[in-house]
């Protein structure tokens, strides 16, 4: 586990592109171009938001990050995260390692709550979050649309303090 570096962004971009084009993990129609991620990482680092990568056998196996849940000052102690794993490494505990690192960082920073917004059909991600202690606080029906169908959003919460 280590902080993401610019050399890792090809993998980060590939994971983003795959999630946008082939899944409901990201409710976006077109992926960001590779160059967009240079600014994304620089901005995250400048603002103090972590981006971590997991390596397996010298290869980046996944990444995770968090930032403020909503932009208003009253939400400054609540963060929302993202976690993505390279398909070849799924089912090997990589997401658990990434999430555990994020939770530790958030606690060390004095954050109060970590939120997860997960497409309700992503039962694997929901189960992972439940194993890590997240609880479902709401299922919001039909708030997103992708692949010509309405999507429900499961909101999960982990108290950190």
mmCIF file of C-alpha atoms in Angstrom:
data_model
loop_
_atom_site.group_PDB
_atom_site.id
_atom_site.type_symbol
_atom_site.label_atom_id
_atom_site.label_comp_id
_atom_site.label_asym_id
_atom_site.label_seq_id
_atom_site.Cartn_x
_atom_site.Cartn_y
_atom_site.Cartn_z
ATOM 1 C CA UNK A 1 0.000 0.000 0.000
ATOM 2 C CA UNK A 2 1.368 3.387 -0.939
ATOM 3 C CA UNK A 3 0.330 6.823 -2.102
ATOM 4 C CA UNK A 4 -0.545 7.094 -5.770
ATOM 5 C CA UNK A 5 2.117 8.570 -8.022
ATOM 6 C CA UNK A 6 1.860 9.945 -11.567
ATOM 7 C CA UNK A 7 3.340 6.683 -12.900
ATOM 8 C CA UNK A 8 0.208 4.873 -11.619
ATOM 9 C CA UNK A 9 -2.266 6.995 -13.549
ATOM 10 C CA UNK A 10 -2.395 4.775 -16.634
ATOM 11 C CA UNK A 11 -3.898 2.042 -14.444
ATOM 12 C CA UNK A 12 -6.198 4.520 -12.664
ATOM 13 C CA UNK A 13 -7.402 5.772 -16.039
ATOM 14 C CA UNK A 14 -7.960 2.228 -17.345
ATOM 15 C CA UNK A 15 -10.036 1.370 -14.275
ATOM 16 C CA UNK A 16 -12.079 4.553 -14.679
ATOM 17 C CA UNK A 17 -12.648 3.934 -18.376
ATOM 18 C CA UNK A 18 -13.730 0.336 -17.770
ATOM 19 C CA UNK A 19 -16.113 1.382 -14.976
ATOM 20 C CA UNK A 20 -17.696 4.104 -17.107
ATOM 21 C CA UNK A 21 -18.057 2.038 -20.262
ATOM 22 C CA UNK A 22 -18.997 -1.367 -18.815
ATOM 23 C CA UNK A 23 -20.526 -0.956 -15.369
ATOM 24 C CA UNK A 24 -22.835 1.121 -13.225
ATOM 25 C CA UNK A 25 -20.073 1.873 -10.716
ATOM 26 C CA UNK A 26 -19.691 5.378 -12.174
ATOM 27 C CA UNK A 27 -22.818 7.136 -13.431
ATOM 28 C CA UNK A 28 -21.050 8.918 -16.225
ATOM 29 C CA UNK A 29 -21.592 8.372 -19.949
ATOM 30 C CA UNK A 30 -18.110 9.183 -21.258
ATOM 31 C CA UNK A 31 -14.814 8.498 -19.506
ATOM 32 C CA UNK A 32 -12.373 11.273 -18.765
ATOM 33 C CA UNK A 33 -9.337 11.345 -21.077
ATOM 34 C CA UNK A 34 -6.059 10.075 -19.620
ATOM 35 C CA UNK A 35 -4.623 13.610 -19.336
ATOM 36 C CA UNK A 36 -7.498 14.626 -17.021
ATOM 37 C CA UNK A 37 -6.074 12.358 -14.310
ATOM 38 C CA UNK A 38 -2.830 14.327 -14.088
ATOM 39 C CA UNK A 39 -4.805 17.330 -12.844
ATOM 40 C CA UNK A 40 -7.046 15.131 -10.699
ATOM 41 C CA UNK A 41 -4.116 13.622 -8.808
ATOM 42 C CA UNK A 42 -2.335 16.968 -8.451
ATOM 43 C CA UNK A 43 -5.524 18.565 -7.106
ATOM 44 C CA UNK A 44 -6.139 15.727 -4.640
ATOM 45 C CA UNK A 45 -2.575 15.934 -3.366
ATOM 46 C CA UNK A 46 -2.666 19.740 -3.093
ATOM 47 C CA UNK A 47 -5.942 19.603 -1.150
ATOM 48 C CA UNK A 48 -4.714 16.846 1.170
ATOM 49 C CA UNK A 49 -7.083 14.123 -0.038
ATOM 50 C CA UNK A 50 -5.496 10.670 -0.145
ATOM 51 C CA UNK A 51 -5.202 8.506 -3.232
ATOM 52 C CA UNK A 52 -3.664 5.132 -2.444
ATOM 53 C CA UNK A 53 -2.721 2.187 -4.620
ATOM 54 C CA UNK A 54 -2.262 -1.478 -3.804
ATOM 55 C CA UNK A 55 0.463 -3.430 -5.513
ATOM 56 C CA UNK A 56 0.528 -7.174 -6.055
ATOM 57 C CA UNK A 57 3.671 -8.728 -7.495
ATOM 58 C CA UNK A 58 4.906 -5.286 -8.544
ATOM 59 C CA UNK A 59 1.725 -4.380 -10.424
ATOM 60 C CA UNK A 60 -0.860 -1.785 -9.419
ATOM 61 C CA UNK A 61 -3.869 -3.894 -8.476
ATOM 62 C CA UNK A 62 -6.263 -1.098 -7.554
ATOM 63 C CA UNK A 63 -6.702 2.346 -6.101
ATOM 64 C CA UNK A 64 -8.890 4.131 -3.601
ATOM 65 C CA UNK A 65 -9.494 7.711 -2.574
ATOM 66 C CA UNK A 66 -11.757 9.904 -0.524
ATOM 67 C CA UNK A 67 -12.719 13.547 -0.354
ATOM 68 C CA UNK A 68 -15.343 15.705 1.306
ATOM 69 C CA UNK A 69 -18.822 14.254 0.923
ATOM 70 C CA UNK A 70 -20.533 17.548 0.096
ATOM 71 C CA UNK A 71 -19.004 20.965 -0.570
ATOM 72 C CA UNK A 72 -20.477 22.959 2.315
ATOM 73 C CA UNK A 73 -18.467 23.598 5.515
ATOM 74 C CA UNK A 74 -20.937 21.750 7.703
ATOM 75 C CA UNK A 75 -19.908 18.497 5.981
ATOM 76 C CA UNK A 76 -16.140 18.983 6.533
ATOM 77 C CA UNK A 77 -15.895 15.952 8.845
ATOM 78 C CA UNK A 78 -17.710 13.574 6.498
ATOM 79 C CA UNK A 79 -15.913 11.955 3.566
ATOM 80 C CA UNK A 80 -17.009 9.792 0.643
ATOM 81 C CA UNK A 81 -14.706 7.263 -0.918
ATOM 82 C CA UNK A 82 -14.149 5.361 -4.147
ATOM 83 C CA UNK A 83 -12.366 2.045 -4.597
ATOM 84 C CA UNK A 84 -11.556 0.209 -7.849
ATOM 85 C CA UNK A 85 -9.681 -3.040 -8.426
ATOM 86 C CA UNK A 86 -8.070 -4.328 -11.616
ATOM 87 C CA UNK A 87 -10.198 -7.262 -12.874
ATOM 88 C CA UNK A 88 -7.333 -9.772 -12.648
ATOM 89 C CA UNK A 89 -6.975 -9.017 -8.931
ATOM 90 C CA UNK A 90 -10.632 -9.031 -7.906
ATOM 91 C CA UNK A 91 -11.638 -11.519 -5.239
ATOM 92 C CA UNK A 92 -8.141 -11.495 -3.711
ATOM 93 C CA UNK A 93 -8.739 -9.040 -0.860
ATOM 94 C CA UNK A 94 -7.322 -5.985 -2.624
ATOM 95 C CA UNK A 95 -10.447 -3.871 -2.045
ATOM 96 C CA UNK A 96 -10.424 -4.778 1.644
ATOM 97 C CA UNK A 97 -6.788 -3.700 1.995
ATOM 98 C CA UNK A 98 -7.455 -0.438 0.145
ATOM 99 C CA UNK A 99 -10.559 0.333 2.177
ATOM 100 C CA UNK A 100 -8.835 -0.494 5.463
ATOM 101 C CA UNK A 101 -6.047 1.952 4.588
ATOM 102 C CA UNK A 102 -8.578 4.675 3.782
ATOM 103 C CA UNK A 103 -10.524 4.128 6.981
ATOM 104 C CA UNK A 104 -7.316 4.317 9.007
ATOM 105 C CA UNK A 105 -6.304 7.571 7.311
ATOM 106 C CA UNK A 106 -9.723 9.092 7.827
ATOM 107 C CA UNK A 107 -9.672 8.168 11.514
ATOM 108 C CA UNK A 108 -6.144 9.514 11.903
ATOM 109 C CA UNK A 109 -7.307 12.799 10.358
ATOM 110 C CA UNK A 110 -10.166 13.023 12.849
ATOM 111 C CA UNK A 111 -12.937 12.472 10.292
ATOM 112 C CA UNK A 112 -16.300 11.593 11.783
ATOM 113 C CA UNK A 113 -18.116 9.539 9.106
ATOM 114 C CA UNK A 114 -17.224 7.829 5.823
ATOM 115 C CA UNK A 115 -20.014 7.521 3.263
ATOM 116 C CA UNK A 116 -20.396 5.167 0.332
ATOM 117 C CA UNK A 117 -22.758 5.707 -2.590
ATOM 118 C CA UNK A 118 -23.165 2.385 -4.402
ATOM 119 C CA UNK A 119 -25.393 1.346 -7.283
ATOM 120 C CA UNK A 120 -27.909 -0.945 -5.622
ATOM 121 C CA UNK A 121 -27.267 -3.715 -8.162
ATOM 122 C CA UNK A 122 -23.605 -3.910 -7.079
ATOM 123 C CA UNK A 123 -24.197 -6.535 -4.419
ATOM 124 C CA UNK A 124 -20.489 -7.412 -4.211
ATOM 125 C CA UNK A 125 -19.556 -3.880 -3.211
ATOM 126 C CA UNK A 126 -22.431 -3.674 -0.751
ATOM 127 C CA UNK A 127 -21.297 -6.955 0.853
ATOM 128 C CA UNK A 128 -17.700 -5.683 1.066
ATOM 129 C CA UNK A 129 -18.858 -2.532 2.809
ATOM 130 C CA UNK A 130 -21.010 -4.527 5.230
ATOM 131 C CA UNK A 131 -17.984 -6.688 6.116
ATOM 132 C CA UNK A 132 -16.071 -3.487 6.879
ATOM 133 C CA UNK A 133 -18.796 -2.247 9.240
ATOM 134 C CA UNK A 134 -20.761 0.075 6.944
ATOM 135 C CA UNK A 135 -24.528 0.054 7.371
ATOM 136 C CA UNK A 136 -27.151 0.966 4.812
ATOM 137 C CA UNK A 137 -28.848 4.214 5.742
ATOM 138 C CA UNK A 138 -30.956 4.680 2.618
ATOM 139 C CA UNK A 139 -31.824 3.255 -0.757
ATOM 140 C CA UNK A 140 -32.845 6.061 -3.051
ATOM 141 C CA UNK A 141 -34.878 4.734 -5.980
ATOM 142 C CA UNK A 142 -34.311 5.777 -9.574
ATOM 143 C CA UNK A 143 -31.941 8.713 -8.961
ATOM 144 C CA UNK A 144 -29.576 7.753 -11.772
ATOM 145 C CA UNK A 145 -29.846 6.569 -15.336
ATOM 146 C CA UNK A 146 -27.361 4.594 -17.379
ATOM 147 C CA UNK A 147 -27.541 1.964 -20.101
ATOM 148 C CA UNK A 148 -31.180 2.944 -20.737
ATOM 149 C CA UNK A 149 -32.389 2.005 -17.274
ATOM 150 C CA UNK A 150 -33.080 3.728 -13.990
ATOM 151 C CA UNK A 151 -30.675 3.028 -11.144
ATOM 152 C CA UNK A 152 -31.174 3.009 -7.397
ATOM 153 C CA UNK A 153 -28.472 4.356 -5.082
ATOM 154 C CA UNK A 154 -27.589 2.605 -1.830
ATOM 155 C CA UNK A 155 -26.097 4.989 0.723
ATOM 156 C CA UNK A 156 -23.923 3.367 3.367
ATOM 157 C CA UNK A 157 -22.296 4.922 6.424
ATOM 158 C CA UNK A 158 -19.340 4.044 8.629
ATOM 159 C CA UNK A 159 -18.885 5.974 11.889
ATOM 160 C CA UNK A 160 -15.187 6.746 12.357
ATOM 161 C CA UNK A 161 -15.159 8.411 15.770
#
